[in-house]
Amino acid sequence: GYTDWRLPNVNELRSLIHSEVSVSTWLNTQGFINVQSDYYWSATFRAARPDEAWVVNMDDGYVGAGPKTELLYVWPVRSWQSGLFGDSVISLPKTGQTTCYDSSGNLIACEGTGQDGEFQKGVAWPDPRFTDNGDGTITDNLTSLMWTKDGNAPGPAVCSPAVTKTWQAALDYVVCLNANIYLGYTDWRLSNVNELNSLIHAGQINSATWLNTQGFSNVQSFYYWSSTTNAFLTGNVWIVYIRYGYSGDYSRSNDFYVWPVRSGH
């Protein structure tokens, strides 16, 4: 009875992830049927490789990219439907993507493609997106999260700043920041995987480079630790590749970058 179905963008598809359980198994107990434990297409292409598009694994929540010519699962969506709590309980932001590409990676007009760049669904980003608080912190006006301005584990020497860390060392580092009242705060923490993903600009080839033009400094084009454990491989933790937006999991013993955050402001 509807004529406005579309392919979900990567933010919308990721919103179905439950990080504690098998996603498809859980969704099939929530009223859905035939949710597959496999990869689903999003409408969002990978900016660094426009012949690829972002995909989400409805088993473990992995977010990666694949050639647009692959055969993957599809799940239609419609947006902004009115319900018990109004038009939306959670308002997902736009991905930042405004252009469209064909399966060979050639730039094309967006009209009629059904791609993310045509519909640009989601909450518009505020302008400015980020506010420098002048005290070594920057507030994201989209999420209200407060990040350190320095994106590479800043802090006093006692906290071993500016180096990659194992996951446990990353957690210990944040404890050290709070013990030393870093920048006047005692509630720094490691961001969860959704918060870390909120920094990705899907329209940029390199989100780290973009963030370093938005007031941040030392944001690295590599993996950053989240605080979220992989529910299937509990020895592994979810990371976000800030350069592209890839979200996967690695052993806690790896050395990756750390970026403290505060919430609820």
mmCIF file of C-alpha atoms in Angstrom:
data_model
loop_
_atom_site.group_PDB
_atom_site.id
_atom_site.type_symbol
_atom_site.label_atom_id
_atom_site.label_comp_id
_atom_site.label_asym_id
_atom_site.label_seq_id
_atom_site.Cartn_x
_atom_site.Cartn_y
_atom_site.Cartn_z
ATOM 1 C CA GLY A 1 0.000 0.000 0.000
ATOM 2 C CA TYR A 2 3.021 2.319 -0.128
ATOM 3 C CA THR A 3 5.020 3.924 -2.924
ATOM 4 C CA ASP A 4 7.950 5.355 -0.967
ATOM 5 C CA TRP A 5 10.040 2.296 -0.112
ATOM 6 C CA ARG A 6 13.799 2.732 -0.413
ATOM 7 C CA LEU A 7 17.109 1.153 0.527
ATOM 8 C CA PRO A 8 18.189 2.279 4.025
ATOM 9 C CA ASN A 9 21.318 4.363 4.404
ATOM 10 C CA VAL A 10 24.133 2.961 6.516
ATOM 11 C CA ASN A 11 23.050 4.834 9.669
ATOM 12 C CA GLU A 12 19.531 3.446 9.397
ATOM 13 C CA LEU A 13 20.719 -0.106 8.778
ATOM 14 C CA ARG A 14 23.169 0.079 11.690
ATOM 15 C CA SER A 15 20.358 1.236 13.981
ATOM 16 C CA LEU A 16 18.988 -2.333 14.006
ATOM 17 C CA ILE A 17 22.131 -3.731 15.648
ATOM 18 C CA HIS A 18 21.923 -5.221 19.143
ATOM 19 C CA SER A 19 25.513 -5.517 20.371
ATOM 20 C CA GLU A 20 24.741 -8.122 23.027
ATOM 21 C CA VAL A 21 23.243 -10.880 20.867
ATOM 22 C CA SER A 22 23.003 -12.367 17.378
ATOM 23 C CA VAL A 23 21.224 -9.552 15.564
ATOM 24 C CA SER A 24 19.136 -11.676 13.179
ATOM 25 C CA THR A 25 18.089 -14.119 15.912
ATOM 26 C CA TRP A 26 17.021 -11.246 18.139
ATOM 27 C CA LEU A 27 15.163 -9.361 15.374
ATOM 28 C CA ASN A 28 13.254 -12.527 14.482
ATOM 29 C CA THR A 29 11.899 -12.526 18.050
ATOM 30 C CA GLN A 30 10.835 -8.881 17.800
ATOM 31 C CA GLY A 31 8.123 -9.358 15.192
ATOM 32 C CA PHE A 32 10.255 -9.571 12.042
ATOM 33 C CA ILE A 33 10.592 -12.716 9.934
ATOM 34 C CA ASN A 34 13.279 -14.040 7.597
ATOM 35 C CA VAL A 35 16.016 -11.720 8.848
ATOM 36 C CA GLN A 36 19.173 -13.362 7.539
ATOM 37 C CA SER A 37 22.462 -13.844 9.429
ATOM 38 C CA ASP A 38 24.360 -12.276 6.574
ATOM 39 C CA TYR A 39 25.237 -9.013 4.851
ATOM 40 C CA TYR A 40 22.623 -6.449 3.806
ATOM 41 C CA TRP A 41 23.092 -3.570 1.379
ATOM 42 C CA SER A 42 22.864 0.042 2.451
ATOM 43 C CA ALA A 43 22.240 2.906 0.017
ATOM 44 C CA THR A 44 25.508 4.572 1.057
ATOM 45 C CA PHE A 45 28.602 4.189 -1.127
ATOM 46 C CA ARG A 46 32.149 4.100 0.221
ATOM 47 C CA ALA A 47 33.638 7.532 -0.515
ATOM 48 C CA ALA A 48 37.187 6.192 -0.922
ATOM 49 C CA ARG A 49 35.956 3.533 -3.376
ATOM 50 C CA PRO A 50 32.704 4.686 -5.013
ATOM 51 C CA ASP A 51 32.409 1.353 -6.825
ATOM 52 C CA GLU A 52 31.718 -0.129 -3.371
ATOM 53 C CA ALA A 53 28.829 0.409 -0.935
ATOM 54 C CA TRP A 54 28.552 -0.011 2.825
ATOM 55 C CA VAL A 55 27.065 -3.260 4.116
ATOM 56 C CA VAL A 56 25.950 -4.402 7.574
ATOM 57 C CA ASN A 57 26.148 -7.966 8.839
ATOM 58 C CA MET A 58 22.897 -8.862 10.573
ATOM 59 C CA ASP A 59 24.644 -11.568 12.559
ATOM 60 C CA ASP A 60 27.351 -9.781 14.528
ATOM 61 C CA GLY A 61 26.943 -6.114 13.516
ATOM 62 C CA TYR A 62 30.073 -5.840 11.379
ATOM 63 C CA VAL A 63 30.034 -2.779 9.091
ATOM 64 C CA GLY A 64 32.148 -3.027 5.965
ATOM 65 C CA ALA A 65 32.024 -2.345 2.245
ATOM 66 C CA GLY A 66 31.739 -4.512 -0.836
ATOM 67 C CA PRO A 67 31.649 -4.170 -4.637
ATOM 68 C CA LYS A 68 28.242 -3.009 -5.806
ATOM 69 C CA THR A 69 28.081 -6.008 -8.126
ATOM 70 C CA GLU A 70 27.963 -8.535 -5.252
ATOM 71 C CA LEU A 71 24.759 -10.418 -4.458
ATOM 72 C CA LEU A 72 23.681 -9.496 -0.927
ATOM 73 C CA TYR A 73 20.420 -9.276 1.006
ATOM 74 C CA VAL A 74 18.022 -6.323 0.790
ATOM 75 C CA TRP A 75 15.620 -4.884 3.378
ATOM 76 C CA PRO A 76 13.255 -2.049 2.308
ATOM 77 C CA VAL A 77 12.478 0.849 4.622
ATOM 78 C CA ARG A 78 10.206 3.889 4.779
ATOM 79 C CA SER A 79 10.861 6.960 6.925
ATOM 80 C CA TRP A 80 9.268 9.498 9.263
ATOM 81 C CA GLN A 81 6.205 7.460 10.081
ATOM 82 C CA SER A 82 3.950 8.760 12.856
ATOM 83 C CA GLY A 83 3.494 6.511 15.872
ATOM 84 C CA LEU A 84 2.654 6.444 19.556
ATOM 85 C CA PHE A 85 5.559 8.743 20.368
ATOM 86 C CA GLY A 86 5.156 11.055 17.378
ATOM 87 C CA ASP A 87 7.164 10.994 14.183
ATOM 88 C CA SER A 88 10.286 9.542 15.738
ATOM 89 C CA VAL A 89 11.587 8.288 19.059
ATOM 90 C CA ILE A 90 15.203 8.351 17.940
ATOM 91 C CA SER A 91 16.141 10.735 15.150
ATOM 92 C CA LEU A 92 19.028 9.333 13.123
ATOM 93 C CA PRO A 93 21.380 11.893 11.577
ATOM 94 C CA LYS A 94 22.206 12.185 7.902
ATOM 95 C CA THR A 95 25.336 10.374 6.766
ATOM 96 C CA GLY A 96 26.789 13.457 5.058
ATOM 97 C CA GLN A 97 26.609 11.894 1.600
ATOM 98 C CA THR A 98 25.240 14.117 -1.185
ATOM 99 C CA THR A 99 26.552 12.556 -4.419
ATOM 100 C CA CYS A 100 25.888 9.328 -6.344
ATOM 101 C CA TYR A 101 28.024 6.833 -8.305
ATOM 102 C CA ASP A 102 27.309 3.897 -10.581
ATOM 103 C CA SER A 103 28.612 0.366 -10.024
ATOM 104 C CA SER A 104 31.863 1.212 -11.813
ATOM 105 C CA GLY A 105 32.530 4.186 -9.568
ATOM 106 C CA ASN A 106 31.561 6.881 -12.084
ATOM 107 C CA LEU A 107 29.862 10.049 -10.819
ATOM 108 C CA ILE A 108 26.238 10.212 -11.950
ATOM 109 C CA ALA A 109 23.176 12.381 -11.367
ATOM 110 C CA CYS A 110 21.353 11.274 -8.221
ATOM 111 C CA GLU A 111 17.778 11.593 -9.476
ATOM 112 C CA GLY A 112 16.114 8.215 -9.746
ATOM 113 C CA THR A 113 19.062 6.226 -8.381
ATOM 114 C CA GLY A 114 17.583 5.487 -4.946
ATOM 115 C CA GLN A 115 20.993 6.117 -3.422
ATOM 116 C CA ASP A 116 21.714 7.846 -0.114
ATOM 117 C CA GLY A 117 22.820 10.957 -2.001
ATOM 118 C CA GLU A 118 19.417 11.284 -3.666
ATOM 119 C CA PHE A 119 17.267 11.072 -0.528
ATOM 120 C CA GLN A 120 19.740 12.355 2.121
ATOM 121 C CA LYS A 121 17.447 11.045 4.837
ATOM 122 C CA GLY A 122 17.982 11.886 8.468
ATOM 123 C CA VAL A 123 18.380 14.848 10.773
ATOM 124 C CA ALA A 124 20.339 17.707 9.216
ATOM 125 C CA TRP A 125 23.711 18.455 10.779
ATOM 126 C CA PRO A 126 23.849 21.698 12.759
ATOM 127 C CA ASP A 127 25.962 24.546 11.458
ATOM 128 C CA PRO A 128 28.512 24.673 12.905
ATOM 129 C CA ARG A 129 28.700 20.956 13.540
ATOM 130 C CA PHE A 130 31.410 21.385 16.186
ATOM 131 C CA THR A 131 32.129 24.065 18.801
ATOM 132 C CA ASP A 132 35.606 24.613 20.210
ATOM 133 C CA ASN A 133 35.107 25.275 23.917
ATOM 134 C CA GLY A 134 38.508 26.922 24.263
ATOM 135 C CA ASP A 135 39.589 24.568 27.052
ATOM 136 C CA GLY A 136 40.995 21.631 25.124
ATOM 137 C CA THR A 137 37.549 20.168 24.398
ATOM 138 C CA ILE A 138 35.176 20.286 21.418
ATOM 139 C CA THR A 139 31.424 19.696 21.591
ATOM 140 C CA ASP A 140 29.639 17.935 18.755
ATOM 141 C CA ASN A 141 26.450 19.971 18.331
ATOM 142 C CA LEU A 142 24.769 17.013 16.603
ATOM 143 C CA THR A 143 25.176 14.525 19.462
ATOM 144 C CA SER A 144 26.076 16.830 22.403
ATOM 145 C CA LEU A 145 29.093 14.616 23.070
ATOM 146 C CA MET A 146 32.209 16.418 24.295
ATOM 147 C CA TRP A 147 35.503 15.104 22.902
ATOM 148 C CA THR A 148 39.064 16.099 23.673
ATOM 149 C CA LYS A 149 40.287 18.468 20.984
ATOM 150 C CA ASP A 150 43.380 16.309 20.585
ATOM 151 C CA GLY A 151 42.293 13.043 18.968
ATOM 152 C CA ASN A 152 45.335 11.043 20.039
ATOM 153 C CA ALA A 153 45.082 10.187 23.746
ATOM 154 C CA PRO A 154 46.006 13.559 25.277
ATOM 155 C CA GLY A 155 46.659 14.055 28.970
ATOM 156 C CA PRO A 156 49.326 14.385 31.655
ATOM 157 C CA ALA A 157 52.579 12.428 31.350
ATOM 158 C CA VAL A 158 51.540 10.051 34.139
ATOM 159 C CA CYS A 159 48.741 8.747 31.865
ATOM 160 C CA SER A 160 51.115 7.769 28.994
ATOM 161 C CA PRO A 161 49.544 10.090 26.410
ATOM 162 C CA ALA A 162 49.895 10.198 22.607
ATOM 163 C CA VAL A 163 50.591 6.483 22.086
ATOM 164 C CA THR A 164 48.523 3.509 20.919
ATOM 165 C CA LYS A 165 47.341 1.180 23.663
ATOM 166 C CA THR A 166 45.874 -2.242 24.294
ATOM 167 C CA TRP A 167 42.199 -2.185 25.225
ATOM 168 C CA GLN A 168 42.844 -2.606 28.939
ATOM 169 C CA ALA A 169 45.536 0.077 28.787
ATOM 170 C CA ALA A 170 42.998 2.343 27.064
ATOM 171 C CA LEU A 171 40.521 1.819 29.905
ATOM 172 C CA ASP A 172 43.277 2.403 32.475
ATOM 173 C CA TYR A 173 44.307 5.575 30.645
ATOM 174 C CA VAL A 174 40.792 7.011 31.019
ATOM 175 C CA VAL A 175 40.801 6.154 34.727
ATOM 176 C CA CYS A 176 44.081 8.065 34.970
ATOM 177 C CA LEU A 177 42.566 11.117 33.234
ATOM 178 C CA ASN A 178 39.747 11.203 35.771
ATOM 179 C CA ALA A 179 42.078 10.724 38.726
ATOM 180 C CA ASN A 180 44.054 13.730 37.504
ATOM 181 C CA ILE A 181 40.915 15.819 36.796
ATOM 182 C CA TYR A 182 42.016 16.277 33.189
ATOM 183 C CA LEU A 183 40.828 19.632 31.785
ATOM 184 C CA GLY A 184 38.734 20.021 34.936
ATOM 185 C CA TYR A 185 36.571 16.904 34.466
ATOM 186 C CA THR A 186 36.346 13.538 36.209
ATOM 187 C CA ASP A 187 33.895 11.730 33.905
ATOM 188 C CA TRP A 188 35.981 10.949 30.838
ATOM 189 C CA ARG A 189 35.344 7.529 29.321
ATOM 190 C CA LEU A 190 35.966 5.400 26.263
ATOM 191 C CA SER A 191 33.165 5.927 23.735
ATOM 192 C CA ASN A 192 30.896 3.068 22.736
ATOM 193 C CA VAL A 193 30.909 1.933 19.116
ATOM 194 C CA ASN A 194 27.835 4.002 18.156
ATOM 195 C CA GLU A 195 29.325 7.192 19.595
ATOM 196 C CA LEU A 196 32.596 6.608 17.779
ATOM 197 C CA ASN A 197 30.728 5.952 14.526
ATOM 198 C CA SER A 198 28.871 9.263 14.907
ATOM 199 C CA LEU A 199 32.082 11.074 13.922
ATOM 200 C CA ILE A 200 32.187 9.488 10.460
ATOM 201 C CA HIS A 201 31.386 11.678 7.445
ATOM 202 C CA ALA A 202 30.242 9.296 4.683
ATOM 203 C CA GLY A 203 30.793 11.964 2.039
ATOM 204 C CA GLN A 204 34.501 12.305 2.819
ATOM 205 C CA ILE A 205 37.270 10.062 1.520
ATOM 206 C CA ASN A 206 39.036 10.397 4.865
ATOM 207 C CA SER A 207 36.978 11.331 7.934
ATOM 208 C CA ALA A 208 40.145 11.841 10.003
ATOM 209 C CA THR A 209 41.380 14.495 7.569
ATOM 210 C CA TRP A 210 37.953 16.146 7.647
ATOM 211 C CA LEU A 211 37.815 16.147 11.450
ATOM 212 C CA ASN A 212 41.225 17.816 11.544
ATOM 213 C CA THR A 213 39.687 20.692 9.554
ATOM 214 C CA GLN A 214 36.774 20.997 12.000
ATOM 215 C CA GLY A 215 38.818 22.173 14.982
ATOM 216 C CA PHE A 216 40.238 18.838 16.119
ATOM 217 C CA SER A 217 43.931 17.966 15.944
ATOM 218 C CA ASN A 218 45.911 14.730 15.741
ATOM 219 C CA VAL A 219 42.935 12.625 14.658
ATOM 220 C CA GLN A 220 44.539 9.501 13.227
ATOM 221 C CA SER A 221 43.553 7.719 10.017
ATOM 222 C CA PHE A 222 43.461 4.328 11.693
ATOM 223 C CA TYR A 223 41.660 2.133 14.209
ATOM 224 C CA TYR A 224 40.230 3.539 17.449
ATOM 225 C CA TRP A 225 39.061 1.496 20.394
ATOM 226 C CA SER A 226 35.426 1.582 21.485
ATOM 227 C CA SER A 227 34.217 0.349 24.884
ATOM 228 C CA THR A 228 31.944 -2.253 23.252
ATOM 229 C CA THR A 229 32.790 -5.956 23.421
ATOM 230 C CA ASN A 230 31.969 -8.368 20.585
ATOM 231 C CA ALA A 231 29.156 -10.536 22.000
ATOM 232 C CA PHE A 232 30.302 -13.580 19.991
ATOM 233 C CA LEU A 233 34.055 -13.292 20.509
ATOM 234 C CA THR A 234 34.245 -11.770 23.963
ATOM 235 C CA GLY A 235 38.016 -11.567 23.754
ATOM 236 C CA ASN A 236 37.512 -9.054 20.952
ATOM 237 C CA VAL A 237 36.329 -5.442 21.057
ATOM 238 C CA TRP A 238 34.660 -3.311 18.380
ATOM 239 C CA ILE A 239 36.846 -0.720 16.709
ATOM 240 C CA VAL A 240 36.116 2.034 14.190
ATOM 241 C CA TYR A 241 38.471 2.875 11.362
ATOM 242 C CA ILE A 242 38.140 6.650 11.479
ATOM 243 C CA ARG A 243 39.506 7.057 7.970
ATOM 244 C CA TYR A 244 36.699 5.151 6.216
ATOM 245 C CA GLY A 245 34.039 4.277 8.782
ATOM 246 C CA TYR A 246 34.670 0.527 8.802
ATOM 247 C CA SER A 247 33.563 -1.088 12.069
ATOM 248 C CA GLY A 248 35.015 -4.477 12.986
ATOM 249 C CA ASP A 249 36.437 -6.285 15.965
ATOM 250 C CA TYR A 250 39.966 -7.088 17.131
ATOM 251 C CA SER A 251 41.670 -8.836 20.023
ATOM 252 C CA ARG A 252 42.016 -6.742 23.177
ATOM 253 C CA SER A 253 45.782 -7.261 22.981
ATOM 254 C CA ASN A 254 46.141 -5.098 19.862
ATOM 255 C CA ASP A 255 47.520 -1.569 20.105
ATOM 256 C CA PHE A 256 45.082 1.022 18.737
ATOM 257 C CA TYR A 257 44.334 4.710 19.190
ATOM 258 C CA VAL A 258 42.239 6.168 22.003
ATOM 259 C CA TRP A 259 39.973 9.224 22.067
ATOM 260 C CA PRO A 260 38.279 10.222 25.358
ATOM 261 C CA VAL A 261 34.702 11.500 25.446
ATOM 262 C CA ARG A 262 32.169 12.915 27.909
ATOM 263 C CA SER A 263 28.386 12.744 27.565
ATOM 264 C CA GLY A 264 25.084 14.313 28.456
ATOM 265 C CA HIS A 265 25.896 17.974 27.976
#
